[in-house]
């Protein structure tokens, strides 16, 4: 993607992002008293209200929302972020869109797994899966594959151009959708990450094609994408309805590899002494055999 095209794209994204966040903040949250007979036609703040609270003119803010941001100062962006109650990830996203900053550069081998990293993943005691910047599954250990419900064909495709993609699996595969007890949150986490990644990598054609394909193929993805969630992947508690061992509540930790930008090691483990720990141990024992797990055999 050329720098001019990236700049135009960022301008459009900036306006959409600001409008979505303005709609999400109510006047009551900011102490704005309703005027007598006031009939609001917007769900959140009016442009004029946001501009006044941020200390800029309504005309200036309107131009900013229309993408004319080439001279905006950090102080104004921070004031707008404060009024809109943006998170740190959202604040950084606002600055990136307003500045049309150059794309984040990787090391050029983001989808290649180094041998020591592969050994670390495969030797992990918990359920471990290595994911790339486009959410492609790059490596994992048997317990990680079993937890995420990868089929033998998907496992065989890892490392090839047809490697399984976790975002596609979550949005387009009914079996994977049923795997997550909190599917809506898992889906929003992925959309929020992809929003962040596409802003950081406007030149990554494959990443943008992934988003386009998901928006076309999944109404849920398109709905969540329109809401403009923006945040990086963080540690969390993830709940599963696993077809083999049943309900699981696992602590999910995410480790980023500084020498391999874009790669994230996702490790899932259960608190000791809990039913989830027993069930995860059972799943681990079932993965110790050579043949893949067939959920029908253990239903």
Short mmCIF file of C-alpha atoms in Angstrom, two decimals:
data_model
loop_
_atom_site.label_atom_id
_atom_site.label_comp_id
_atom_site.label_asym_id
_atom_site.label_seq_id
_atom_site.Cartn_x
_atom_site.Cartn_y
_atom_site.Cartn_z
CA UNK A 1 0.00 0.00 0.00
CA UNK A 2 1.46 3.41 -0.95
CA UNK A 3 2.00 6.08 1.69
CA UNK A 4 -0.67 8.33 0.12
CA UNK A 5 -3.23 5.53 0.09
CA UNK A 6 -2.33 4.65 3.67
CA UNK A 7 -2.84 8.30 4.63
CA UNK A 8 -6.30 8.40 3.04
CA UNK A 9 -7.23 5.16 4.72
CA UNK A 10 -6.10 6.49 8.09
CA UNK A 11 -8.16 9.67 7.58
CA UNK A 12 -11.31 7.64 7.02
CA UNK A 13 -10.50 5.37 9.95
CA UNK A 14 -9.91 8.41 12.17
CA UNK A 15 -13.38 9.81 11.51
CA UNK A 16 -15.06 6.45 12.03
CA UNK A 17 -13.13 5.84 15.24
CA UNK A 18 -13.96 9.27 16.70
CA UNK A 19 -17.64 8.95 15.82
CA UNK A 20 -17.86 5.49 17.38
CA UNK A 21 -16.22 6.67 20.60
CA UNK A 22 -18.28 9.87 20.73
CA UNK A 23 -21.45 7.76 20.46
CA UNK A 24 -20.27 5.56 23.36
CA UNK A 25 -19.94 8.42 25.89
CA UNK A 26 -23.14 9.82 27.38
CA UNK A 27 -23.57 13.43 28.52
CA UNK A 28 -24.43 12.15 32.00
CA UNK A 29 -21.01 10.48 32.29
CA UNK A 30 -19.40 13.88 31.80
CA UNK A 31 -21.78 15.86 33.99
CA UNK A 32 -23.60 17.60 31.14
CA UNK A 33 -27.09 18.48 32.30
CA UNK A 34 -29.87 18.11 29.69
CA UNK A 35 -31.49 21.33 28.50
CA UNK A 36 -35.24 21.78 28.84
CA UNK A 37 -37.01 20.39 25.79
CA UNK A 38 -33.72 19.05 24.41
CA UNK A 39 -34.29 16.17 21.99
CA UNK A 40 -31.02 14.44 21.25
CA UNK A 41 -30.65 12.86 17.84
CA UNK A 42 -27.36 11.15 18.66
CA UNK A 43 -26.80 8.44 21.31
CA UNK A 44 -23.70 10.04 22.80
CA UNK A 45 -21.98 13.41 22.75
CA UNK A 46 -22.63 16.03 20.13
CA UNK A 47 -19.62 17.33 18.26
CA UNK A 48 -20.11 20.74 19.86
CA UNK A 49 -20.14 19.25 23.36
CA UNK A 50 -16.98 17.25 22.77
CA UNK A 51 -15.22 20.25 21.22
CA UNK A 52 -16.10 22.48 24.19
CA UNK A 53 -14.91 19.93 26.74
CA UNK A 54 -11.66 19.39 24.79
CA UNK A 55 -11.02 23.13 24.48
CA UNK A 56 -11.25 23.43 20.68
CA UNK A 57 -13.75 25.02 18.35
CA UNK A 58 -16.60 22.96 16.91
CA UNK A 59 -15.35 23.77 13.42
CA UNK A 60 -11.87 22.51 14.24
CA UNK A 61 -13.17 19.28 15.72
CA UNK A 62 -15.52 18.72 12.78
CA UNK A 63 -12.58 19.00 10.39
CA UNK A 64 -10.63 16.54 12.54
CA UNK A 65 -13.50 14.05 12.39
CA UNK A 66 -13.52 14.53 8.62
CA UNK A 67 -9.88 13.48 8.47
CA UNK A 68 -8.14 16.86 8.26
CA UNK A 69 -5.64 16.06 10.99
CA UNK A 70 -2.24 16.95 9.53
CA UNK A 71 -1.61 19.84 11.96
CA UNK A 72 -3.27 18.55 15.11
CA UNK A 73 -1.12 18.73 18.24
CA UNK A 74 -0.49 16.02 20.80
CA UNK A 75 -2.14 18.23 23.42
CA UNK A 76 -5.40 18.38 21.46
CA UNK A 77 -5.39 14.64 20.81
CA UNK A 78 -4.78 14.01 24.52
CA UNK A 79 -7.62 16.38 25.45
CA UNK A 80 -10.00 14.55 23.10
CA UNK A 81 -8.84 11.20 24.45
CA UNK A 82 -9.51 12.42 28.00
CA UNK A 83 -13.05 13.52 27.19
CA UNK A 84 -13.79 10.28 25.35
CA UNK A 85 -12.32 8.25 28.24
CA UNK A 86 -10.05 6.30 25.90
CA UNK A 87 -7.97 3.40 27.19
CA UNK A 88 -4.17 3.50 26.69
CA UNK A 89 -4.49 1.27 23.59
CA UNK A 90 -7.27 3.47 22.20
CA UNK A 91 -5.25 6.63 22.92
CA UNK A 92 -2.24 5.25 21.02
CA UNK A 93 -4.59 4.20 18.21
CA UNK A 94 -5.98 7.76 18.01
CA UNK A 95 -2.48 9.23 17.74
CA UNK A 96 -1.51 6.74 15.05
CA UNK A 97 -4.60 7.46 12.94
CA UNK A 98 -4.31 11.23 13.34
CA UNK A 99 -0.64 11.25 12.45
CA UNK A 100 -0.89 8.68 9.63
CA UNK A 101 2.32 7.26 11.08
CA UNK A 102 4.44 4.91 8.98
CA UNK A 103 3.68 1.23 9.47
CA UNK A 104 5.37 -0.74 12.21
CA UNK A 105 8.21 -2.70 10.67
CA UNK A 106 8.89 -6.27 11.66
CA UNK A 107 12.03 -8.29 11.30
CA UNK A 108 10.86 -9.70 7.97
CA UNK A 109 10.33 -13.23 9.26
CA UNK A 110 7.20 -12.83 11.41
CA UNK A 111 5.69 -16.10 10.15
CA UNK A 112 8.87 -18.17 10.55
CA UNK A 113 9.30 -20.03 13.81
CA UNK A 114 12.87 -20.29 15.09
CA UNK A 115 13.94 -23.72 16.30
CA UNK A 116 14.50 -22.65 19.95
CA UNK A 117 11.04 -21.09 20.01
CA UNK A 118 9.51 -24.26 18.59
CA UNK A 119 11.29 -26.31 21.27
CA UNK A 120 9.95 -23.95 23.95
CA UNK A 121 6.39 -24.22 22.65
CA UNK A 122 6.43 -27.97 22.23
CA UNK A 123 8.00 -28.49 25.65
CA UNK A 124 5.59 -26.26 27.56
CA UNK A 125 3.72 -27.95 30.41
CA UNK A 126 0.50 -26.03 29.81
CA UNK A 127 -1.55 -25.87 26.65
CA UNK A 128 0.62 -23.75 24.33
CA UNK A 129 -0.06 -22.28 20.89
CA UNK A 130 2.13 -19.84 18.95
CA UNK A 131 0.16 -17.32 16.88
CA UNK A 132 1.41 -14.87 14.25
CA UNK A 133 0.46 -11.25 13.69
CA UNK A 134 -2.38 -12.25 11.34
CA UNK A 135 -3.63 -14.83 13.90
CA UNK A 136 -2.22 -17.72 11.87
CA UNK A 137 -1.37 -20.72 14.08
CA UNK A 138 2.39 -21.17 13.69
CA UNK A 139 3.18 -23.89 16.25
CA UNK A 140 1.90 -25.54 19.39
CA UNK A 141 2.06 -28.57 21.63
CA UNK A 142 -0.42 -31.47 21.51
CA UNK A 143 -2.36 -30.19 24.52
CA UNK A 144 -2.68 -26.74 22.96
CA UNK A 145 -3.96 -28.21 19.71
CA UNK A 146 -6.42 -30.41 21.59
CA UNK A 147 -7.68 -27.51 23.71
CA UNK A 148 -8.30 -25.35 20.64
CA UNK A 149 -9.96 -28.25 18.83
CA UNK A 150 -7.63 -28.39 15.84
CA UNK A 151 -8.37 -31.21 13.42
CA UNK A 152 -5.63 -33.54 12.10
CA UNK A 153 -5.82 -31.74 8.75
CA UNK A 154 -5.33 -28.35 10.41
CA UNK A 155 -2.36 -29.61 12.42
CA UNK A 156 -0.79 -31.07 9.28
CA UNK A 157 -1.16 -27.69 7.52
CA UNK A 158 0.75 -25.73 10.17
CA UNK A 159 3.88 -24.25 8.63
CA UNK A 160 2.38 -24.18 5.14
CA UNK A 161 0.54 -21.39 3.26
CA UNK A 162 -2.69 -23.17 4.28
CA UNK A 163 -1.95 -22.89 8.01
CA UNK A 164 -5.10 -22.60 10.16
CA UNK A 165 -6.05 -19.06 11.11
CA UNK A 166 -7.61 -18.57 14.53
CA UNK A 167 -9.74 -15.58 13.54
CA UNK A 168 -11.25 -17.51 10.63
CA UNK A 169 -11.82 -20.52 12.87
CA UNK A 170 -13.58 -18.50 15.57
CA UNK A 171 -15.89 -16.66 13.16
CA UNK A 172 -16.46 -19.20 10.41
CA UNK A 173 -16.28 -22.65 12.04
CA UNK A 174 -19.40 -23.61 14.09
CA UNK A 175 -17.45 -26.24 16.04
CA UNK A 176 -14.91 -23.66 17.21
CA UNK A 177 -17.70 -21.23 18.05
CA UNK A 178 -19.29 -23.88 20.29
CA UNK A 179 -15.92 -24.49 21.98
CA UNK A 180 -15.86 -21.08 23.69
CA UNK A 181 -18.35 -20.61 26.51
CA UNK A 182 -17.74 -16.85 26.23
CA UNK A 183 -17.66 -16.74 22.43
CA UNK A 184 -18.80 -13.12 22.17
CA UNK A 185 -15.87 -11.93 24.29
CA UNK A 186 -13.41 -14.11 22.42
CA UNK A 187 -14.75 -12.70 19.15
CA UNK A 188 -14.48 -9.10 20.35
CA UNK A 189 -10.93 -9.71 21.59
CA UNK A 190 -9.93 -10.86 18.12
CA UNK A 191 -11.63 -7.93 16.38
CA UNK A 192 -10.05 -5.44 18.79
CA UNK A 193 -6.61 -6.93 18.12
CA UNK A 194 -7.14 -6.88 14.34
CA UNK A 195 -8.19 -3.22 14.52
CA UNK A 196 -4.92 -2.46 16.26
CA UNK A 197 -2.86 -4.59 13.87
CA UNK A 198 -4.33 -3.13 10.67
CA UNK A 199 -3.66 0.42 11.90
CA UNK A 200 -0.07 -0.50 12.74
CA UNK A 201 0.42 -2.36 9.43
CA UNK A 202 -1.46 -0.48 6.70
CA UNK A 203 0.93 -1.99 4.14
CA UNK A 204 0.14 -5.62 5.09
CA UNK A 205 -2.11 -6.66 2.19
CA UNK A 206 -2.68 -10.18 3.52
CA UNK A 207 -3.81 -8.80 6.88
CA UNK A 208 -6.31 -6.46 5.22
CA UNK A 209 -7.54 -9.28 2.98
CA UNK A 210 -8.15 -11.36 6.10
CA UNK A 211 -10.29 -8.59 7.59
CA UNK A 212 -12.17 -8.07 4.32
CA UNK A 213 -12.90 -11.78 3.99
CA UNK A 214 -14.13 -12.02 7.57
CA UNK A 215 -16.37 -8.96 7.16
CA UNK A 216 -17.90 -10.55 4.06
CA UNK A 217 -18.21 -14.05 5.49
CA UNK A 218 -19.41 -13.29 9.02
CA UNK A 219 -22.21 -10.95 10.06
CA UNK A 220 -20.89 -11.09 13.62
CA UNK A 221 -17.44 -9.96 12.55
CA UNK A 222 -18.92 -7.11 10.48
CA UNK A 223 -21.06 -6.01 13.45
CA UNK A 224 -18.13 -6.02 15.87
CA UNK A 225 -15.82 -4.33 13.35
CA UNK A 226 -18.29 -1.43 13.01
CA UNK A 227 -18.07 -0.88 16.78
CA UNK A 228 -14.34 -0.11 16.47
CA UNK A 229 -13.03 -1.98 19.54
CA UNK A 230 -9.28 -1.38 19.88
CA UNK A 231 -6.99 -3.14 22.34
CA UNK A 232 -4.04 -5.46 22.40
CA UNK A 233 -4.30 -9.08 23.52
CA UNK A 234 -3.95 -9.34 27.30
CA UNK A 235 -3.94 -12.09 29.89
CA UNK A 236 -7.45 -13.22 30.80
CA UNK A 237 -9.58 -16.07 32.11
CA UNK A 238 -11.03 -18.10 29.25
CA UNK A 239 -13.94 -20.52 29.59
CA UNK A 240 -14.37 -23.54 27.32
CA UNK A 241 -17.08 -26.09 26.63
CA UNK A 242 -14.74 -28.77 25.40
CA UNK A 243 -16.38 -31.65 23.51
CA UNK A 244 -14.08 -34.24 25.14
CA UNK A 245 -13.58 -33.17 28.78
CA UNK A 246 -16.37 -30.66 29.35
CA UNK A 247 -16.28 -27.28 31.10
CA UNK A 248 -12.89 -25.63 31.60
CA UNK A 249 -11.93 -22.33 33.19
CA UNK A 250 -8.32 -21.53 32.34
CA UNK A 251 -5.87 -18.71 32.97
CA UNK A 252 -4.60 -17.49 29.60
CA UNK A 253 -1.20 -15.80 29.53
CA UNK A 254 0.22 -14.14 26.42
CA UNK A 255 3.97 -13.80 25.92
CA UNK A 256 5.31 -11.65 23.11
CA UNK A 257 8.59 -12.59 21.48
CA UNK A 258 10.77 -9.45 21.22
CA UNK A 259 13.06 -11.02 18.61
CA UNK A 260 10.08 -12.07 16.49
CA UNK A 261 7.68 -9.09 16.39
CA UNK A 262 4.08 -10.11 15.89
CA UNK A 263 4.45 -13.61 17.34
CA UNK A 264 2.57 -14.35 20.57
CA UNK A 265 2.85 -17.46 22.70
CA UNK A 266 -0.52 -18.21 24.30
CA UNK A 267 -0.34 -20.51 27.32
CA UNK A 268 -3.47 -21.81 29.05
CA UNK A 269 -3.35 -23.44 32.48
CA UNK A 270 -5.79 -24.23 35.28
CA UNK A 271 -5.58 -23.34 38.95
CA UNK A 272 -4.26 -26.30 40.91
CA UNK A 273 -6.81 -28.44 42.69
CA UNK A 274 -9.78 -27.31 40.63
CA UNK A 275 -12.08 -29.44 38.44
CA UNK A 276 -10.61 -27.59 35.45
CA UNK A 277 -7.13 -28.78 36.42
CA UNK A 278 -8.35 -32.37 36.56
CA UNK A 279 -10.08 -32.08 33.20
CA UNK A 280 -7.09 -30.40 31.56
CA UNK A 281 -4.87 -33.19 32.91
CA UNK A 282 -7.29 -35.72 31.44
CA UNK A 283 -7.13 -33.97 28.09
CA UNK A 284 -3.33 -34.06 28.33
CA UNK A 285 -3.33 -37.79 28.98
CA UNK A 286 -5.57 -38.35 25.99
CA UNK A 287 -3.20 -36.36 23.75
CA UNK A 288 -0.26 -38.55 24.84
CA UNK A 289 -1.36 -41.24 22.39
CA UNK A 290 -0.18 -41.08 18.82
CA UNK A 291 -3.60 -40.81 17.17
CA UNK A 292 -5.58 -37.53 17.33
CA UNK A 293 -8.53 -37.30 19.73
CA UNK A 294 -11.93 -38.12 18.25
CA UNK A 295 -14.59 -36.26 20.31
CA UNK A 296 -17.20 -38.87 19.33
CA UNK A 297 -15.20 -41.61 21.09
CA UNK A 298 -15.19 -39.70 24.37
CA UNK A 299 -18.65 -38.12 24.30
#
